[in-house]
Coordinates of C-alpha atoms in Angstrom, one line a residue:
P1218 CA 64.3 90.3 109.2
I1219 CA 61.3 89.7 106.8
S1220 CA 58.8 92.2 105.5
S1221 CA 55.8 92.6 107.7
I1222 CA 53.4 91.4 105.0
M1223 CA 55.3 88.2 104.5
Y1224 CA 54.6 87.3 108.1
A1225 CA 50.9 87.8 107.5
K1226 CA 51.1 85.3 104.6
R1227 CA 52.6 82.5 106.7
D1228 CA 51.2 80.6 109.5
D1229 CA 54.3 78.8 110.8
L1230 CA 56.2 81.8 112.2
L1231 CA 56.7 83.3 115.6
I1232 CA 57.7 87.0 116.1
L1233 CA 60.9 87.6 118.1
P1234 CA 60.0 90.2 120.7
R1235 CA 61.3 93.8 121.0
L1236 CA 62.7 93.9 117.4
S1237 CA 61.4 95.5 114.3
I1238 CA 62.3 98.0 111.6
T1239 CA 59.9 100.9 112.2
S1240 CA 59.7 104.6 111.4
N1241 CA 57.8 107.1 113.5
D1242 CA 57.0 109.5 110.6
F1243 CA 59.2 110.3 107.5
T1244 CA 61.4 107.4 106.4
K1245 CA 63.5 109.1 103.6
S1246 CA 63.9 105.7 102.1
V1247 CA 60.5 104.6 101.0
L1248 CA 59.4 107.2 98.4
I1249 CA 57.1 107.7 95.5
C1250 CA 59.1 109.8 93.0
S1251 CA 58.4 111.4 89.5
N1252 CA 60.1 113.6 87.0
G1253 CA 57.8 116.5 87.6
K1254 CA 56.0 117.9 90.6
M1255 CA 52.9 115.9 91.5
E1256 CA 50.6 115.3 94.4
L1257 CA 49.3 112.0 95.4
S1258 CA 45.9 112.8 94.0
D1259 CA 47.5 113.5 90.6
L1260 CA 48.3 109.8 90.3
E1261 CA 44.5 109.2 89.6
G1262 CA 44.4 107.1 86.4
Q1263 CA 48.2 107.1 86.0
T1264 CA 50.7 104.3 86.2
L1265 CA 52.8 103.7 89.3
C1266 CA 55.8 101.3 88.9
I1267 CA 56.9 99.3 91.9
P1268 CA 59.8 96.9 92.3
E1269 CA 59.0 93.2 92.3
T1270 CA 61.2 92.8 95.3
T1271 CA 59.1 95.0 97.7
A1272 CA 56.3 93.5 99.7
S1273 CA 55.4 95.6 102.8
S1274 CA 55.8 98.9 101.0
A1275 CA 53.8 97.7 98.0
T1276 CA 51.0 96.7 100.3
L1277 CA 51.4 100.1 102.1
I1278 CA 51.0 102.1 99.0
K1279 CA 47.9 100.1 98.0
I1280 CA 46.4 100.9 101.4
I1281 CA 47.3 104.6 101.2
L1282 CA 45.9 105.0 97.7
W1283 CA 42.7 103.1 98.6
K1284 CA 42.2 105.2 101.8
N1285 CA 42.8 108.4 99.7
G1286 CA 40.4 107.3 97.0
V1287 CA 43.0 107.4 94.2
N1288 CA 42.7 104.7 91.5
V1289 CA 46.2 103.9 90.1
N1290 CA 47.5 101.4 87.6
I1291 CA 50.2 99.5 89.5
K1292 CA 52.9 98.0 87.4
Q1293 CA 55.6 95.7 88.8
C1294 CA 59.1 96.2 87.4
P1295 CA 62.0 93.8 87.6
G1296 CA 64.6 96.3 88.7
T1297 CA 65.0 99.5 90.8
D1298 CA 66.4 101.8 88.2
I1299 CA 64.2 104.9 88.4
G1300 CA 65.0 106.0 84.9
Q1301 CA 63.7 102.7 83.5
M1302 CA 60.7 102.8 85.8
L1303 CA 59.7 106.2 84.8
K1304 CA 59.8 105.2 81.2
Q1305 CA 57.0 102.8 81.9
G1306 CA 54.9 105.0 84.3
E1307 CA 54.4 108.5 85.6
A1308 CA 55.7 107.6 89.1
A1309 CA 57.9 105.0 90.8
L1310 CA 58.1 103.6 94.3
L1311 CA 61.6 103.5 95.5
I1312 CA 63.0 101.6 98.5
G1313 CA 66.3 101.9 100.4
D1314 CA 69.4 103.2 98.6
S1315 CA 67.4 103.8 95.4
A1316 CA 65.2 106.2 97.3
I1317 CA 68.0 107.9 99.2
N1318 CA 69.9 108.4 95.9
A1319 CA 66.9 109.9 94.2
I1320 CA 66.5 112.7 96.7
G1321 CA 67.4 116.0 95.1
H1322 CA 67.3 114.5 91.6
Y1323 CA 63.6 113.6 91.3
S1324 CA 60.4 115.1 92.6
I1325 CA 59.1 113.3 95.8
I1326 CA 55.4 112.8 95.6
A1327 CA 55.1 111.1 99.0
D1328 CA 57.1 109.5 101.7
L1329 CA 55.1 106.5 102.8
G1330 CA 56.1 106.6 106.4
N1331 CA 54.6 110.2 106.5
E1332 CA 51.5 109.1 104.6
W1333 CA 50.9 106.3 107.1
K1334 CA 51.4 108.8 110.0
K1335 CA 48.9 111.1 108.5
L1336 CA 46.4 108.4 107.8
T1337 CA 46.6 106.6 111.2
G1338 CA 48.7 108.7 113.6
K1339 CA 50.9 105.8 114.2
K1340 CA 54.4 104.6 113.4
M1341 CA 54.9 102.2 110.5
V1342 CA 56.3 98.7 111.1
Y1343 CA 58.2 97.6 107.8
A1344 CA 59.9 94.4 108.9
L1345 CA 60.1 91.9 111.8
W1346 CA 62.5 89.3 113.0
V1347 CA 60.8 85.8 113.1
V1348 CA 61.5 82.2 113.8
R1349 CA 59.9 79.0 112.5
E1350 CA 57.6 77.7 115.2
D1351 CA 58.8 74.1 114.8
F1352 CA 62.5 75.2 115.1
A1353 CA 61.8 77.2 118.2
R1354 CA 60.1 74.3 119.9
K1355 CA 63.1 72.0 119.1
H1356 CA 65.8 74.4 119.8
P1357 CA 64.8 77.0 122.3
D1358 CA 68.3 77.5 123.5
K1359 CA 69.6 78.4 120.1
V1360 CA 66.7 80.8 119.6
D1361 CA 67.4 82.5 122.9
H1362 CA 71.0 82.8 122.1
V1363 CA 70.2 84.5 118.7
L1364 CA 67.6 86.7 120.2
D1365 CA 69.9 87.9 123.0
S1366 CA 72.7 88.7 120.4
L1367 CA 70.2 90.6 118.4
L1368 CA 69.0 92.7 121.4
R1369 CA 72.6 93.4 122.3
S1370 CA 73.4 94.4 118.8
K1371 CA 70.4 96.8 118.8
E1372 CA 71.6 98.5 122.0
Y1373 CA 75.1 98.8 120.6
A1374 CA 73.7 100.4 117.5
Y1375 CA 71.7 103.0 119.5
E1376 CA 74.8 103.8 121.6
N1377 CA 77.1 104.2 118.6
I1378 CA 74.7 105.5 115.9
R1379 CA 76.9 108.4 115.0
E1380 CA 80.0 106.2 114.2
I1381 CA 77.8 103.7 112.3
A1382 CA 76.2 106.6 110.2
N1383 CA 79.6 107.8 109.4
F1384 CA 80.9 104.4 108.4
I1385 CA 77.8 103.7 106.1
G1386 CA 77.9 107.1 104.7
S1387 CA 81.6 106.7 103.7
A1388 CA 81.1 103.3 102.3
K1389 CA 78.1 104.2 100.2
N1390 CA 79.3 107.7 99.3
I1391 CA 76.4 109.3 101.0
D1392 CA 76.7 112.5 103.1
C1393 CA 77.4 111.5 106.6
S1394 CA 75.2 114.1 108.2
F1395 CA 72.3 113.0 106.0
M1396 CA 73.0 109.4 107.1
R1397 CA 72.9 110.3 110.7
E1398 CA 69.6 112.1 110.2
Y1399 CA 68.3 109.1 108.3
L1400 CA 69.2 106.5 110.9
H1401 CA 67.5 108.6 113.6
T1402 CA 64.3 108.4 111.7
L1403 CA 64.3 104.5 112.1
N1404 CA 63.5 102.6 115.2
Y1405 CA 64.3 98.9 115.9
D1406 CA 62.1 98.4 119.0
F1407 CA 58.7 96.7 118.9
D1408 CA 56.6 98.3 121.7
S1409 CA 52.9 98.3 122.3
D1410 CA 52.3 101.2 119.9
S1411 CA 54.1 99.3 117.2
V1412 CA 52.0 96.2 117.8
E1413 CA 48.8 98.4 117.5
S1414 CA 50.1 99.9 114.3
L1415 CA 51.0 96.5 112.7
E1416 CA 47.5 95.1 113.7
L1417 CA 45.9 98.1 111.9
Y1418 CA 48.1 97.6 108.9
F1419 CA 47.0 94.0 108.7
K1420 CA 43.4 95.0 109.2
Y1421 CA 43.6 97.4 106.2
A1422 CA 45.5 94.9 104.1
K1423 CA 42.7 92.4 104.7
E1424 CA 40.1 95.0 103.7
C1425 CA 42.1 95.5 100.4
G1426 CA 41.9 91.7 99.8
I1427 CA 45.6 91.2 100.2
V1428 CA 45.6 89.0 103.3
D1429 CA 43.2 87.1 105.5
D1430 CA 42.9 87.4 109.2
V1431 CA 46.3 87.8 110.9
K1432 CA 47.1 87.0 114.5
L1433 CA 50.3 88.2 116.0
R1434 CA 52.1 85.3 117.7
F1435 CA 55.2 85.9 119.7
Y1436 CA 58.2 83.7 120.6
N1437 CA 58.4 83.6 124.5
A1438 CA 62.1 83.8 125.4
R1439 CA 63.3 82.0 128.5
S1440 CA 65.2 83.7 131.3
G1441 CA 68.7 85.0 130.6
V1442 CA 67.8 87.1 127.6
I1443 CA 68.5 90.8 128.1

């Protein structure tokens, strides 16, 4: 998958239907953290360090800060080491394992999925599966095969989420009960509510001057795909 905002910056991609990485509320893995207890409003005039590798979440925090009227100095950092990031700013945006590992060790200022939910009442779409339009035109059979495999994998994951959570927890040395709870916060569908949320995200991103107009264009699978 690619980050949602990267799709917005390309005009040669089609979205594969029924697939995304989405959270309905709290994500537990997209967090703003600090050394001491702070509120989002306390970041006014402060420095927020964000990883250079993040795209959708970096855009999301800019939208959330803008909508809350909080002016922050955003500094991009080359790594995801929270200790190093907090030497350069008062707060840090953490993604994925870095965020999960920070829970219980640093103060959580905000969970961006929850902030988006409070702002819009909608789920947050972080990533999409896409295909280049020219490739899809030339090789629809291959795209259909990949799409079918992805959809089957998604259904398998939903049916076996406990076993998957236990495996990931053991492999990453993360409490398995936490991992099960974490995986239940995520959703891999792309329904009409997700589409509306993504369109609103792109609308706000345009108002922030991050992207131009964005039109969602979908790949139309042929028959035989589940």
